[in-house]
Amino acid sequence: MRYQGREVDVEGRVRLVMESALTARDRVGVQDFVLLENYNSEAAFIENLRRRFGEGLIYTYIGSVLVSVNPYKELEIYSKQQMERYRGVSFYEISPHIYALSDTAYRAMRTERKDQCIMISGESGAGKTEASKKILLYYAVTCPINAHMATLGDRLLQSNPVLEAFGNAKTFRNDNSSRFGKYMGVQFDFRGAPVGGHILNYLLEKSRVVHQNHGERNFHIFYQLLDGGDDNLLTTLALQRNPQNYSYLVKGNCPRLSSVSDKNNWKVVMKALSVIGFAEEEVQKLLSIIAGVLHLGNTQFGEGEEGETCITTETHATNVAKLLGVDVSALGEALTHKKLTAKGEEMITPLNFEQAMSARDALAKAVYGRTFTWLVEKINQSVALQEEIYHSGKGCSVIGLLDIYGFEVLQHNSFEQFCINYCNEKLQQLFIELTLRSEQEEYEAEGIAWETVQYFDNKIICDLIEEKHKGIISTLDEECLRPGETCDASFLEKLEDTLGGHPHFVTHKLANGKTRKAMGREEFRLLHYAGEVNYNVNGFLDKNNDLLNRNLKEVMCQSHNQIVSYCFRREEVMDQKRPEMAATQFKNNLMKLMEILGSKEPSYVRCLKPNDAKQPGRFDEVLIRHQVKYLGLMENLRVRRAGFAYRRRFEAFLQRYKPLCPETWPNWHGRLADGVSTLVNHLGYKAEEYKLGRSKIFIRFPKTLFTTEDALQA
Ligand code: ATP
Ligand code: MG
């Protein structure tokens, strides 16, 4: 037996090679948490992670869930040779890896013809996007190619740099933070070749376009354009090279990044756009919009002769109009006035200085946000499944990849964190449902009696948020629509009226009329499945309303820039019905996502961030403990361990342990089940320690197995 360098070669889920099993286990920990002796102990869980991380082993399983710790350095475990190692090899026969998970999902799709989904979660900077890219690359490299769609893999891969340029930014926690959620479904033909793809995007953080916190940046594309665009291009767009000249780029006081080269990435993005199939003219229009947003940010207001609000920076306004393809005077008018329809009559009222500023910012956010959606749609057209393949009658299967924000608890939590954490509640609900379902199915298939699992059902929290009429989202919508004076404070009052006393909802008001000291008067607290979070209601109404004055929409839908006029449809202006509000829109999108995911066989990747300094080799236990809690990993483990820690097919079990029993050694010639039965009787397994199913042995405690393993090593 060999111990191969830093890699522990493992056969089965427990076999640790070369040194005695025990010493290796001491040193590198167990590669599957279900084999932890004390599976209820968070300390043991973290210790196991720490040991493995110390040995450069970033991956560990909880059954079929892959836990990954960001190494913050390039590891030599992602090469083509490594891909080959994992291809077609059973999940547990080799050390845990993102490729093992990718390959298992792929094979399940091929052999069982079942759609798969891989859900990746974790907090910002934990490595979700990197993981999703590795999975996609694994498929692009290892899957066969369909001759009709030879370049599809490339186009799917190239969608990443494009979406990252427009949807990622440097934040305090991650230099390349995805500011949107993403689901990508990859379709495979009957031979297992990728033939199509589809991307769904969620809740882009549009507020970043107009404001960034200290040390953070706007979306990468702005800096890439200024740094990488050639002189001619910048002249056409009336741009200067220095980002400091643009008020939308200086809020965070962080124009450059040491870890990324905007100039190089610019080239990558331009190349990617052309691979995906964007025409040169389209790219021009797209960049005009980006430049238009920058000029919009520099458009300032002042007071005219009669005290009215007017634009004081004509050049920028002219540039905005030119770049967005709209009439300059109509734009100026729409930025400083508001059109209202009351009782069938149109009224135009002037805006004051602050209102004009926020109308301008609202326009910038709307233009950018809608352009992002357009971009996703364009990519979707490029990677869309071709009809003739779809209708070839041989069927396609899908592997979905979900790279979506994990639970977020910041110092100040607002509307965005509320939506993100709501999303995580839904995913947790799905996780429990699917895990229990698959456990139950396996027990049934094996003819073993199902044992009820105790777990916390977070439906109560989902209902609290999404229930019609009295849930938080409904209440928020009502407050936004209610005529008269409504504000964030009145929203909070409404919540207190309808939800006061709910076991998962808390405000500063105590039932006895007194005040809870630890909470602000503008806050409500939700007791999420993963822990408590306080939300400050300031800005909830505005963010949910996400309003753009109608006259601004009117101007935009007349644009000569086809992307702009596509994004602002005439019907929207004509239609008097109010569009769905942000939270409801998000809720409806989530419902659809749950349907998509729920119809597939799931696998999970749970990403952890080892330290806040983005440094290799540092394992901050406090930080890890926090994430283990918010990712619900102990609950994962509990559900998975509720019945049996370990299960293995008869032939594999017999093959491995047959030397321990004279009747099974060197070969067992009877029925496999009888062989296993003879073997475990000889080993002295007690009845409560194991069960024999139709094709597998189920062992309840890891200890039983370790004892057997140690006997083998002795
Ligand atoms: P966010 O929610 O902010 O988008 P994320 O979970 O998507 O965060 P990533 O962008 O995937 O985080 O990872 C952050 C950084 O960590 C990467 O830019 C990279 O430097 C490093 N990193 C993540 N995973 C790996 C890995 N497997 N190997 C090497 N470096 C990694
Ligand atoms: Mg990301």
mmCIF file of C-alpha atoms in Angstrom, residues 48 50 95 124 366 396 501 509 534 556 671:
data_model
loop_
_atom_site.group_PDB
_atom_site.id
_atom_site.type_symbol
_atom_site.label_atom_id
_atom_site.label_comp_id
_atom_site.label_asym_id
_atom_site.label_seq_id
_atom_site.Cartn_x
_atom_site.Cartn_y
_atom_site.Cartn_z
ATOM 1 C CA ASN A 48 -11.647 17.491 10.860
ATOM 2 C CA ARG A 50 -8.793 22.054 9.920
ATOM 3 C CA SER A 95 -10.246 11.314 -2.730
ATOM 4 C CA SER A 124 -19.042 35.855 -0.532
ATOM 5 C CA ALA A 366 -32.533 50.978 -14.830
ATOM 6 C CA CYS A 396 -31.875 15.462 -23.983
ATOM 7 C CA GLY A 501 -45.882 37.509 18.465
ATOM 8 C CA LYS A 509 -41.394 46.289 21.060
ATOM 9 C CA ASN A 534 -31.514 42.147 12.098
ATOM 10 C CA MET A 556 -35.873 55.785 -23.411
ATOM 11 C CA ARG A 671 -25.035 -15.534 -2.713
#
